[in-house]
């Protein structure tokens, strides 16, 4: 792939020439190299990273090289196709572009934090955050577009994550519901996608200067809402996968001007691999009233604390990163909190007696299943409270606020379906469990047997085995089956069945 045969927009080329000067040719030459491929191991599925590396090497038969700015990240070769292996369906790893792993590393997530991934689909950064949280605390993952929110929820399920609530909301509404609620917020903002040109031809075809300006305006709005939701002392990471200064350094300048309670912080991870942001840039706006040049001059020193990932300087695509800490509370946020507090209180309602009875019955059905099928008390281990959506029962993380008025796609860990006091476990529950936590298990040591199960075929088991059985591959849970007379009837969801 070269600059010429993917037909990079001329206006884009001119701008990049101006930004990089003598380095521009090296930048354009990077399009002649193939893109990099990466995956990130899932710490929720293994006792240690060493266990993952040893099992992966033995099972898949190839070595991986580390991504230097992400301890859980690895490069792999395109022909190795880890996406076409049962381990992928078991959530052992998430396939993710290497540079995209950088933003969560800057966020500095710790177990027990209350975190928001504000623009979360398809779920790569959400799963990375969840791995660092180790099942402790609350992660709210939001996606504005319903179809993408569904994909996000599916990836949360595949990775076995229990402490995540997936929402399908506008950032404006979230700011009303969650003022000063989160310790950490990631704004991986929707952008013009210039950094993905090498891997995404559609991004090239959709590019225009007008779209860059539109993206920049939308990003500023999202940042305003994020600022309302962050606690004093909290950290906000802003990232894009574009080179456009309007969407990167200039947006940070606008934000800092309007929010003196925020300051930029240098990265502790990856700084030796990343380049500093561009502190001095000419203004390309046609608006004579634009003062972004003066604005940028005011924050020249601060902008050196932002970061750019250039594809000609490292093994990855183009990204921009900024880590901001909230050091105080501005009057505008106080006003916002005063206006919304009353609305929030009015929305809170005590559960109706009828609903309480339904939850009690569903809980009893789940408890009966747990006693018969599991070796652990799951609610005791992970915490949370039971909530019911129609016939679906979930374990909602303790720290989560009332769900009323929110468009909820996934309310924590989906336990299963309750119909007339009969409980059927969910696929999400299977993927959350470890092999030793189920009383009955069939471990498909061979890849070919696992593929048959993923196709929807039955598998064999001990003739004495009866009831719900966890089906695994090399110790990793794949899904449920129901054992009877030496056969495990397949309960792998039809919509997820694969054909390699």
GROMACS .gro file of C-alpha atoms in nm:
model
  500
    1UNK     CA    1   0.000   0.000   0.000
    2UNK     CA    2   0.142   0.340  -0.096
    3UNK     CA    3   0.045   0.703  -0.072
    4UNK     CA    4  -0.048   0.696  -0.440
    5UNK     CA    5  -0.252   0.378  -0.466
    6UNK     CA    6  -0.474   0.463  -0.167
    7UNK     CA    7  -0.520   0.815  -0.309
    8UNK     CA    8  -0.462   1.023   0.000
    9UNK     CA    9  -0.659   1.351  -0.019
   10UNK     CA   10  -0.446   1.629  -0.159
   11UNK     CA   11  -0.549   1.877   0.112
   12UNK     CA   12  -0.447   1.621   0.374
   13UNK     CA   13  -0.107   1.572   0.208
   14UNK     CA   14  -0.045   1.946   0.195
   15UNK     CA   15  -0.128   1.986   0.561
   16UNK     CA   16   0.093   1.693   0.666
   17UNK     CA   17   0.378   1.837   0.458
   18UNK     CA   18   0.341   2.161   0.650
   19UNK     CA   19   0.324   1.988   0.988
   20UNK     CA   20   0.624   1.760   0.935
   21UNK     CA   21   0.847   1.952   0.695
   22UNK     CA   22   1.154   1.748   0.604
   23UNK     CA   23   1.008   1.452   0.794
   24UNK     CA   24   0.700   1.439   0.570
   25UNK     CA   25   0.859   1.207   0.314
   26UNK     CA   26   0.939   0.954   0.583
   27UNK     CA   27   0.578   0.983   0.704
   28UNK     CA   28   0.437   0.917   0.354
   29UNK     CA   29   0.679   0.628   0.310
   30UNK     CA   30   0.515   0.457   0.607
   31UNK     CA   31   0.214   0.392   0.380
   32UNK     CA   32   0.438   0.160   0.176
   33UNK     CA   33   0.474  -0.069   0.475
   34UNK     CA   34   0.205  -0.309   0.586
   35UNK     CA   35   0.001  -0.219   0.891
   36UNK     CA   36   0.082  -0.365   1.230
   37UNK     CA   37  -0.139  -0.628   1.398
   38UNK     CA   38  -0.185  -0.656   1.771
   39UNK     CA   39  -0.371  -0.842   2.042
   40UNK     CA   40  -0.399  -0.786   2.415
   41UNK     CA   41  -0.429  -1.072   2.660
   42UNK     CA   42  -0.723  -1.080   2.902
   43UNK     CA   43  -0.602  -1.091   3.266
   44UNK     CA   44  -0.955  -1.186   3.378
   45UNK     CA   45  -0.909  -1.528   3.214
   46UNK     CA   46  -0.563  -1.627   3.342
   47UNK     CA   47  -0.384  -1.644   3.675
   48UNK     CA   48  -0.078  -1.476   3.526
   49UNK     CA   49   0.062  -1.338   3.203
   50UNK     CA   50   0.319  -1.616   3.203
   51UNK     CA   51   0.038  -1.872   3.199
   52UNK     CA   52  -0.112  -1.696   2.896
   53UNK     CA   53   0.218  -1.688   2.708
   54UNK     CA   54   0.294  -2.054   2.781
   55UNK     CA   55  -0.054  -2.175   2.685
   56UNK     CA   56  -0.072  -1.957   2.376
   57UNK     CA   57   0.269  -2.071   2.254
   58UNK     CA   58   0.179  -2.435   2.306
   59UNK     CA   59  -0.173  -2.411   2.164
   60UNK     CA   60  -0.125  -2.175   1.869
   61UNK     CA   61   0.234  -2.252   1.791
   62UNK     CA   62   0.375  -1.906   1.729
   63UNK     CA   63   0.569  -1.644   1.918
   64UNK     CA   64   0.453  -1.293   1.996
   65UNK     CA   65   0.658  -0.977   2.035
   66UNK     CA   66   0.564  -0.721   2.304
   67UNK     CA   67   0.403  -0.383   2.244
   68UNK     CA   68   0.642  -0.158   2.442
   69UNK     CA   69   0.382   0.085   2.582
   70UNK     CA   70   0.131  -0.182   2.691
   71UNK     CA   71   0.241  -0.466   2.920
   72UNK     CA   72  -0.049  -0.686   2.808
   73UNK     CA   73  -0.006  -0.610   2.436
   74UNK     CA   74   0.159  -0.820   2.165
   75UNK     CA   75   0.230  -0.789   1.795
   76UNK     CA   76   0.135  -1.083   1.575
   77UNK     CA   77   0.168  -1.159   1.205
   78UNK     CA   78  -0.131  -1.122   0.975
   79UNK     CA   79  -0.114  -1.481   0.850
   80UNK     CA   80  -0.146  -1.615   1.206
   81UNK     CA   81  -0.515  -1.511   1.224
   82UNK     CA   82  -0.580  -1.542   1.600
   83UNK     CA   83  -0.935  -1.422   1.539
   84UNK     CA   84  -1.010  -1.761   1.385
   85UNK     CA   85  -0.932  -1.966   1.692
   86UNK     CA   86  -1.163  -2.087   1.972
   87UNK     CA   87  -0.952  -1.895   2.223
   88UNK     CA   88  -1.082  -1.575   2.066
   89UNK     CA   89  -1.443  -1.680   2.129
   90UNK     CA   90  -1.343  -1.771   2.486
   91UNK     CA   91  -1.221  -1.414   2.545
   92UNK     CA   92  -0.857  -1.508   2.603
   93UNK     CA   93  -0.748  -1.197   2.413
   94UNK     CA   94  -0.882  -0.891   2.233
   95UNK     CA   95  -0.753  -0.811   1.885
   96UNK     CA   96  -0.656  -0.444   1.893
   97UNK     CA   97  -0.439  -0.210   1.689
   98UNK     CA   98  -0.117  -0.152   1.894
   99UNK     CA   99  -0.133   0.228   1.910
  100UNK     CA  100  -0.494   0.207   2.032
  101UNK     CA  101  -0.363   0.039   2.350
  102UNK     CA  102  -0.191   0.361   2.457
  103UNK     CA  103  -0.485   0.569   2.586
  104UNK     CA  104  -0.588   0.335   2.869
  105UNK     CA  105  -0.225   0.311   2.982
  106UNK     CA  106  -0.226   0.689   3.038
  107UNK     CA  107  -0.553   0.670   3.234
  108UNK     CA  108  -0.386   0.486   3.523
  109UNK     CA  109  -0.687   0.275   3.624
  110UNK     CA  110  -0.672   0.090   3.958
  111UNK     CA  111  -0.892  -0.184   4.108
  112UNK     CA  112  -1.187  -0.025   4.289
  113UNK     CA  113  -1.199   0.290   4.072
  114UNK     CA  114  -1.521   0.431   3.933
  115UNK     CA  115  -1.449   0.470   3.561
  116UNK     CA  116  -1.635   0.589   3.251
  117UNK     CA  117  -1.545   0.495   2.894
  118UNK     CA  118  -1.752   0.765   2.730
  119UNK     CA  119  -1.731   0.668   2.360
  120UNK     CA  120  -1.670   0.299   2.410
  121UNK     CA  121  -1.767   0.092   2.103
  122UNK     CA  122  -1.654  -0.155   1.987
  123UNK     CA  123  -1.506  -0.232   2.329
  124UNK     CA  124  -1.129  -0.265   2.304
  125UNK     CA  125  -1.052   0.008   2.555
  126UNK     CA  126  -1.340  -0.098   2.781
  127UNK     CA  127  -1.197  -0.451   2.801
  128UNK     CA  128  -0.850  -0.307   2.867
  129UNK     CA  129  -0.986  -0.094   3.152
  130UNK     CA  130  -1.180  -0.389   3.294
  131UNK     CA  131  -0.866  -0.603   3.297
  132UNK     CA  132  -0.689  -0.343   3.508
  133UNK     CA  133  -0.985  -0.316   3.747
  134UNK     CA  134  -0.975  -0.692   3.819
  135UNK     CA  135  -1.350  -0.706   3.879
  136UNK     CA  136  -1.340  -0.436   4.149
  137UNK     CA  137  -1.520  -0.102   4.126
  138UNK     CA  138  -1.757   0.019   3.854
  139UNK     CA  139  -1.702   0.072   3.483
  140UNK     CA  140  -1.972   0.257   3.287
  141UNK     CA  141  -1.922   0.207   2.912
  142UNK     CA  142  -2.132   0.427   2.689
  143UNK     CA  143  -2.201   0.433   2.316
  144UNK     CA  144  -2.437   0.680   2.149
  145UNK     CA  145  -2.526   0.465   1.846
  146UNK     CA  146  -2.754   0.173   1.933
  147UNK     CA  147  -2.608  -0.072   1.680
  148UNK     CA  148  -2.255  -0.006   1.805
  149UNK     CA  149  -2.370  -0.026   2.169
  150UNK     CA  150  -2.491  -0.380   2.096
  151UNK     CA  151  -2.146  -0.476   1.962
  152UNK     CA  152  -1.989  -0.318   2.270
  153UNK     CA  153  -2.211  -0.531   2.498
  154UNK     CA  154  -2.120  -0.847   2.305
  155UNK     CA  155  -1.749  -0.781   2.354
  156UNK     CA  156  -1.799  -0.709   2.724
  157UNK     CA  157  -1.972  -1.049   2.745
  158UNK     CA  158  -1.702  -1.231   2.548
  159UNK     CA  159  -1.428  -1.098   2.774
  160UNK     CA  160  -1.608  -1.224   3.086
  161UNK     CA  161  -1.649  -0.881   3.244
  162UNK     CA  162  -1.891  -0.853   3.540
  163UNK     CA  163  -1.854  -0.499   3.678
  164UNK     CA  164  -1.949  -0.307   3.363
  165UNK     CA  165  -2.276  -0.131   3.283
  166UNK     CA  166  -2.324  -0.064   2.910
  167UNK     CA  167  -2.537   0.239   2.822
  168UNK     CA  168  -2.671   0.384   2.496
  169UNK     CA  169  -2.690   0.751   2.588
  170UNK     CA  170  -2.593   1.101   2.481
  171UNK     CA  171  -2.304   1.250   2.674
  172UNK     CA  172  -2.528   1.543   2.765
  173UNK     CA  173  -2.774   1.316   2.945
  174UNK     CA  174  -2.494   1.131   3.122
  175UNK     CA  175  -2.361   1.463   3.253
  176UNK     CA  176  -2.702   1.528   3.408
  177UNK     CA  177  -2.714   1.184   3.572
  178UNK     CA  178  -2.350   1.149   3.686
  179UNK     CA  179  -2.220   1.492   3.799
  180UNK     CA  180  -1.882   1.456   3.973
  181UNK     CA  181  -1.925   1.078   3.988
  182UNK     CA  182  -1.617   0.925   3.822
  183UNK     CA  183  -1.254   0.890   3.933
  184UNK     CA  184  -1.132   0.832   3.577
  185UNK     CA  185  -1.290   0.915   3.239
  186UNK     CA  186  -1.169   0.811   2.895
  187UNK     CA  187  -1.282   1.023   2.601
  188UNK     CA  188  -1.167   0.829   2.296
  189UNK     CA  189  -1.345   1.079   2.079
  190UNK     CA  190  -1.512   1.013   1.743
  191UNK     CA  191  -1.276   1.173   1.493
  192UNK     CA  192  -1.189   1.209   1.125
  193UNK     CA  193  -0.979   0.891   1.145
  194UNK     CA  194  -0.671   1.017   0.962
  195UNK     CA  195  -0.448   0.796   1.173
  196UNK     CA  196  -0.630   0.489   1.040
  197UNK     CA  197  -0.583   0.563   0.668
  198UNK     CA  198  -0.329   0.283   0.637
  199UNK     CA  199  -0.576   0.021   0.766
  200UNK     CA  200  -0.914   0.169   0.673
  201UNK     CA  201  -0.976   0.278   0.314
  202UNK     CA  202  -1.326   0.394   0.403
  203UNK     CA  203  -1.176   0.658   0.633
  204UNK     CA  204  -0.979   0.790   0.333
  205UNK     CA  205  -1.290   0.806   0.116
  206UNK     CA  206  -1.496   0.985   0.383
  207UNK     CA  207  -1.230   1.246   0.468
  208UNK     CA  208  -1.291   1.616   0.408
  209UNK     CA  209  -1.183   1.940   0.570
  210UNK     CA  210  -1.546   2.008   0.659
  211UNK     CA  211  -1.568   1.674   0.839
  212UNK     CA  212  -1.254   1.759   1.038
  213UNK     CA  213  -1.419   2.082   1.154
  214UNK     CA  214  -1.742   1.898   1.238
  215UNK     CA  215  -1.553   1.639   1.440
  216UNK     CA  216  -1.363   1.907   1.630
  217UNK     CA  217  -1.686   2.080   1.729
  218UNK     CA  218  -1.844   1.753   1.846
  219UNK     CA  219  -1.531   1.662   2.044
  220UNK     CA  220  -1.539   1.994   2.232
  221UNK     CA  221  -1.899   1.927   2.331
  222UNK     CA  222  -1.814   1.578   2.457
  223UNK     CA  223  -1.523   1.715   2.659
  224UNK     CA  224  -1.754   1.970   2.824
  225UNK     CA  225  -1.988   1.693   2.937
  226UNK     CA  226  -1.697   1.478   3.056
  227UNK     CA  227  -1.568   1.764   3.271
  228UNK     CA  228  -1.899   1.776   3.460
  229UNK     CA  229  -1.879   1.403   3.543
  230UNK     CA  230  -1.524   1.397   3.682
  231UNK     CA  231  -1.456   1.420   4.055
  232UNK     CA  232  -1.208   1.679   4.187
  233UNK     CA  233  -0.867   1.515   4.172
  234UNK     CA  234  -0.985   1.280   3.897
  235UNK     CA  235  -0.812   1.206   3.566
  236UNK     CA  236  -0.950   1.252   3.215
  237UNK     CA  237  -0.768   1.113   2.911
  238UNK     CA  238  -0.859   1.256   2.572
  239UNK     CA  239  -0.752   1.058   2.266
  240UNK     CA  240  -0.811   1.056   1.892
  241UNK     CA  241  -0.681   0.855   1.598
  242UNK     CA  242  -0.626   1.158   1.377
  243UNK     CA  243  -0.343   1.397   1.288
  244UNK     CA  244  -0.562   1.710   1.254
  245UNK     CA  245  -0.450   1.983   1.498
  246UNK     CA  246  -0.809   2.112   1.510
  247UNK     CA  247  -0.913   1.784   1.672
  248UNK     CA  248  -0.605   1.752   1.890
  249UNK     CA  249  -0.391   2.036   2.030
  250UNK     CA  250  -0.645   2.308   1.949
  251UNK     CA  251  -0.926   2.125   2.125
  252UNK     CA  252  -0.707   2.091   2.433
  253UNK     CA  253  -0.636   2.465   2.419
  254UNK     CA  254  -1.006   2.549   2.400
  255UNK     CA  255  -1.076   2.314   2.690
  256UNK     CA  256  -0.802   2.454   2.914
  257UNK     CA  257  -0.915   2.809   2.843
  258UNK     CA  258  -1.268   2.727   2.958
  259UNK     CA  259  -1.161   2.503   3.246
  260UNK     CA  260  -0.886   2.655   3.463
  261UNK     CA  261  -0.960   2.380   3.717
  262UNK     CA  262  -0.789   2.131   3.480
  263UNK     CA  263  -0.420   2.092   3.404
  264UNK     CA  264  -0.222   1.868   3.169
  265UNK     CA  265   0.000   1.596   3.312
  266UNK     CA  266   0.295   1.420   3.153
  267UNK     CA  267   0.261   1.050   3.084
  268UNK     CA  268   0.440   0.798   3.302
  269UNK     CA  269   0.394   0.518   3.049
  270UNK     CA  270   0.528   0.515   2.693
  271UNK     CA  271   0.681   0.862   2.697
  272UNK     CA  272   1.006   0.729   2.553
  273UNK     CA  273   0.814   0.595   2.251
  274UNK     CA  274   0.570   0.882   2.197
  275UNK     CA  275   0.638   1.224   2.044
  276UNK     CA  276   0.533   1.544   2.215
  277UNK     CA  277   0.235   1.739   2.084
  278UNK     CA  278   0.284   2.025   1.843
  279UNK     CA  279   0.295   2.354   2.038
  280UNK     CA  280   0.305   2.600   1.747
  281UNK     CA  281   0.065   2.559   1.457
  282UNK     CA  282  -0.071   2.796   1.199
  283UNK     CA  283  -0.445   2.853   1.200
  284UNK     CA  284  -0.625   2.719   0.891
  285UNK     CA  285  -0.966   2.861   0.985
  286UNK     CA  286  -1.136   3.099   0.740
  287UNK     CA  287  -1.319   3.266   1.029
  288UNK     CA  288  -1.166   3.612   1.076
  289UNK     CA  289  -1.285   3.613   1.438
  290UNK     CA  290  -1.089   3.297   1.521
  291UNK     CA  291  -0.835   3.353   1.798
  292UNK     CA  292  -0.694   2.999   1.813
  293UNK     CA  293  -0.341   3.122   1.725
  294UNK     CA  294  -0.334   3.347   2.033
  295UNK     CA  295  -0.500   3.074   2.235
  296UNK     CA  296  -0.239   2.821   2.135
  297UNK     CA  297   0.043   3.062   2.216
  298UNK     CA  298  -0.098   3.090   2.568
  299UNK     CA  299  -0.065   2.715   2.618
  300UNK     CA  300   0.257   2.646   2.423
  301UNK     CA  301   0.443   2.506   2.724
  302UNK     CA  302   0.145   2.298   2.835
  303UNK     CA  303   0.101   2.136   2.492
  304UNK     CA  304   0.440   1.968   2.519
  305UNK     CA  305   0.266   1.744   2.775
  306UNK     CA  306   0.038   1.606   2.504
  307UNK     CA  307   0.151   1.318   2.284
  308UNK     CA  308   0.142   1.207   1.923
  309UNK     CA  309   0.202   0.857   1.794
  310UNK     CA  310   0.344   0.881   1.442
  311UNK     CA  311   0.338   0.569   1.219
  312UNK     CA  312   0.685   0.643   1.080
  313UNK     CA  313   0.837   0.660   1.431
  314UNK     CA  314   0.685   0.350   1.591
  315UNK     CA  315   0.509   0.022   1.509
  316UNK     CA  316   0.150   0.141   1.507
  317UNK     CA  317  -0.099   0.381   1.354
  318UNK     CA  318  -0.150   0.753   1.426
  319UNK     CA  319  -0.289   0.868   1.762
  320UNK     CA  320  -0.309   1.174   1.985
  321UNK     CA  321  -0.318   1.161   2.368
  322UNK     CA  322  -0.370   1.411   2.648
  323UNK     CA  323  -0.394   1.335   3.021
  324UNK     CA  324  -0.580   1.600   3.222
  325UNK     CA  325  -0.628   1.618   3.598
  326UNK     CA  326  -0.904   1.810   3.766
  327UNK     CA  327  -0.752   2.010   4.051
  328UNK     CA  328  -1.061   2.208   4.155
  329UNK     CA  329  -1.426   2.284   4.092
  330UNK     CA  330  -1.541   2.579   3.884
  331UNK     CA  331  -1.852   2.788   3.942
  332UNK     CA  332  -2.014   2.667   3.621
  333UNK     CA  333  -2.008   2.309   3.746
  334UNK     CA  334  -2.155   2.416   4.079
  335UNK     CA  335  -2.439   2.584   3.891
  336UNK     CA  336  -2.489   2.272   3.679
  337UNK     CA  337  -2.500   2.051   3.988
  338UNK     CA  338  -2.757   2.277   4.152
  339UNK     CA  339  -2.985   2.264   3.850
  340UNK     CA  340  -2.972   1.887   3.808
  341UNK     CA  341  -2.981   1.766   4.169
  342UNK     CA  342  -3.354   1.821   4.204
  343UNK     CA  343  -3.426   1.645   3.875
  344UNK     CA  344  -3.226   1.342   3.987
  345UNK     CA  345  -3.415   1.318   4.315
  346UNK     CA  346  -3.750   1.338   4.137
  347UNK     CA  347  -3.654   1.044   3.914
  348UNK     CA  348  -3.580   0.814   4.209
  349UNK     CA  349  -3.874   0.587   4.290
  350UNK     CA  350  -3.909   0.302   4.536
  351UNK     CA  351  -3.955  -0.036   4.373
  352UNK     CA  352  -4.318  -0.140   4.347
  353UNK     CA  353  -4.430  -0.434   4.558
  354UNK     CA  354  -4.510  -0.635   4.246
  355UNK     CA  355  -4.158  -0.581   4.106
  356UNK     CA  356  -4.002  -0.675   4.440
  357UNK     CA  357  -4.193  -1.005   4.435
  358UNK     CA  358  -4.072  -1.075   4.079
  359UNK     CA  359  -3.709  -1.010   4.176
  360UNK     CA  360  -3.742  -1.232   4.481
  361UNK     CA  361  -3.876  -1.519   4.269
  362UNK     CA  362  -3.603  -1.475   4.006
  363UNK     CA  363  -3.337  -1.463   4.276
  364UNK     CA  364  -3.464  -1.785   4.429
  365UNK     CA  365  -3.454  -1.955   4.088
  366UNK     CA  366  -3.096  -1.841   4.032
  367UNK     CA  367  -2.991  -1.953   4.381
  368UNK     CA  368  -3.131  -2.299   4.313
  369UNK     CA  369  -2.930  -2.317   3.988
  370UNK     CA  370  -2.616  -2.193   4.166
  371UNK     CA  371  -2.646  -2.458   4.437
  372UNK     CA  372  -2.687  -2.735   4.178
  373UNK     CA  373  -2.428  -2.616   3.925
  374UNK     CA  374  -2.158  -2.396   4.078
  375UNK     CA  375  -1.892  -2.439   4.344
  376UNK     CA  376  -1.897  -2.070   4.439
  377UNK     CA  377  -2.140  -1.811   4.570
  378UNK     CA  378  -2.109  -1.571   4.278
  379UNK     CA  379  -2.298  -1.271   4.426
  380UNK     CA  380  -2.087  -1.298   4.741
  381UNK     CA  381  -1.766  -1.308   4.538
  382UNK     CA  382  -1.830  -1.018   4.301
  383UNK     CA  383  -2.087  -0.819   4.499
  384UNK     CA  384  -2.372  -0.625   4.347
  385UNK     CA  385  -2.749  -0.632   4.368
  386UNK     CA  386  -3.007  -0.822   4.167
  387UNK     CA  387  -3.205  -0.633   3.902
  388UNK     CA  388  -3.464  -0.766   3.660
  389UNK     CA  389  -3.541  -0.659   3.303
  390UNK     CA  390  -3.850  -0.847   3.188
  391UNK     CA  391  -3.734  -1.209   3.241
  392UNK     CA  392  -3.360  -1.132   3.246
  393UNK     CA  393  -3.178  -1.117   3.581
  394UNK     CA  394  -2.852  -0.927   3.629
  395UNK     CA  395  -2.601  -0.856   3.905
  396UNK     CA  396  -2.570  -0.478   3.903
  397UNK     CA  397  -2.240  -0.341   4.045
  398UNK     CA  398  -2.280  -0.189   4.392
  399UNK     CA  399  -2.157   0.158   4.298
  400UNK     CA  400  -2.402   0.201   4.010
  401UNK     CA  401  -2.674   0.460   4.052
  402UNK     CA  402  -3.043   0.405   3.989
  403UNK     CA  403  -3.099   0.287   3.632
  404UNK     CA  404  -3.433   0.464   3.584
  405UNK     CA  405  -3.431   0.706   3.292
  406UNK     CA  406  -3.124   0.547   3.133
  407UNK     CA  407  -3.106   0.342   2.813
  408UNK     CA  408  -2.939   0.031   2.952
  409UNK     CA  409  -2.791  -0.229   2.717
  410UNK     CA  410  -2.623  -0.439   2.985
  411UNK     CA  411  -2.674  -0.395   3.361
  412UNK     CA  412  -2.360  -0.562   3.492
  413UNK     CA  413  -2.332  -0.941   3.476
  414UNK     CA  414  -2.622  -1.111   3.297
  415UNK     CA  415  -2.697  -1.421   3.506
  416UNK     CA  416  -2.973  -1.568   3.294
  417UNK     CA  417  -3.345  -1.592   3.213
  418UNK     CA  418  -3.622  -1.673   3.460
  419UNK     CA  419  -3.945  -1.818   3.318
  420UNK     CA  420  -4.211  -1.943   3.558
  421UNK     CA  421  -3.952  -1.992   3.834
  422UNK     CA  422  -3.729  -2.189   3.594
  423UNK     CA  423  -3.378  -2.052   3.547
  424UNK     CA  424  -3.169  -2.082   3.231
  425UNK     CA  425  -2.809  -1.954   3.259
  426UNK     CA  426  -2.680  -1.690   3.020
  427UNK     CA  427  -2.386  -1.715   2.783
  428UNK     CA  428  -2.235  -1.419   2.972
  429UNK     CA  429  -2.235  -1.620   3.293
  430UNK     CA  430  -2.052  -1.907   3.126
  431UNK     CA  431  -1.781  -1.677   2.990
  432UNK     CA  432  -1.736  -1.512   3.329
  433UNK     CA  433  -1.679  -1.843   3.510
  434UNK     CA  434  -1.353  -2.032   3.544
  435UNK     CA  435  -1.343  -2.405   3.481
  436UNK     CA  436  -1.293  -2.499   3.846
  437UNK     CA  437  -1.598  -2.295   3.953
  438UNK     CA  438  -1.845  -2.531   3.784
  439UNK     CA  439  -1.943  -2.867   3.931
  440UNK     CA  440  -1.977  -3.023   3.585
  441UNK     CA  441  -1.738  -2.944   3.303
  442UNK     CA  442  -1.629  -3.082   2.968
  443UNK     CA  443  -1.285  -2.962   2.863
  444UNK     CA  444  -1.231  -2.989   2.488
  445UNK     CA  445  -0.854  -3.017   2.474
  446UNK     CA  446  -0.847  -3.030   2.094
  447UNK     CA  447  -0.910  -2.725   1.878
  448UNK     CA  448  -1.114  -2.930   1.627
  449UNK     CA  449  -1.360  -3.043   1.897
  450UNK     CA  450  -1.397  -2.684   2.018
  451UNK     CA  451  -1.471  -2.567   1.664
  452UNK     CA  452  -1.745  -2.830   1.635
  453UNK     CA  453  -1.900  -2.700   1.955
  454UNK     CA  454  -1.883  -2.341   1.823
  455UNK     CA  455  -2.063  -2.466   1.509
  456UNK     CA  456  -2.349  -2.587   1.728
  457UNK     CA  457  -2.272  -2.961   1.744
  458UNK     CA  458  -2.312  -3.181   2.053
  459UNK     CA  459  -2.011  -3.305   2.252
  460UNK     CA  460  -1.951  -3.622   2.451
  461UNK     CA  461  -1.929  -3.650   2.830
  462UNK     CA  462  -1.929  -3.903   3.112
  463UNK     CA  463  -2.252  -4.101   3.108
  464UNK     CA  464  -2.310  -4.023   3.477
  465UNK     CA  465  -2.301  -3.651   3.411
  466UNK     CA  466  -2.640  -3.479   3.410
  467UNK     CA  467  -2.754  -3.117   3.401
  468UNK     CA  468  -2.601  -2.782   3.310
  469UNK     CA  469  -2.236  -2.830   3.212
  470UNK     CA  470  -1.966  -2.574   3.142
  471UNK     CA  471  -1.797  -2.642   2.808
  472UNK     CA  472  -1.432  -2.532   2.797
  473UNK     CA  473  -1.135  -2.534   2.562
  474UNK     CA  474  -0.795  -2.586   2.726
  475UNK     CA  475  -0.941  -2.470   3.056
  476UNK     CA  476  -1.112  -2.158   2.914
  477UNK     CA  477  -1.491  -2.144   2.927
  478UNK     CA  478  -1.673  -2.134   2.593
  479UNK     CA  479  -2.039  -2.173   2.687
  480UNK     CA  480  -2.309  -2.398   2.829
  481UNK     CA  481  -2.436  -2.741   2.742
  482UNK     CA  482  -2.685  -2.974   2.907
  483UNK     CA  483  -2.557  -3.324   2.979
  484UNK     CA  484  -2.770  -3.640   2.958
  485UNK     CA  485  -2.679  -4.001   2.876
  486UNK     CA  486  -2.322  -3.924   2.775
  487UNK     CA  487  -2.413  -3.634   2.543
  488UNK     CA  488  -2.393  -3.261   2.606
  489UNK     CA  489  -2.667  -3.080   2.418
  490UNK     CA  490  -2.528  -2.761   2.270
  491UNK     CA  491  -2.652  -2.430   2.420
  492UNK     CA  492  -2.403  -2.204   2.242
  493UNK     CA  493  -2.608  -1.901   2.121
  494UNK     CA  494  -2.717  -1.946   1.761
  495UNK     CA  495  -2.638  -1.585   1.676
  496UNK     CA  496  -2.273  -1.633   1.780
  497UNK     CA  497  -2.204  -1.963   1.606
  498UNK     CA  498  -1.900  -1.949   1.382
  499UNK     CA  499  -1.782  -2.128   1.070
  500UNK     CA  500  -1.403  -2.117   1.036
   0.00000   0.00000   0.00000
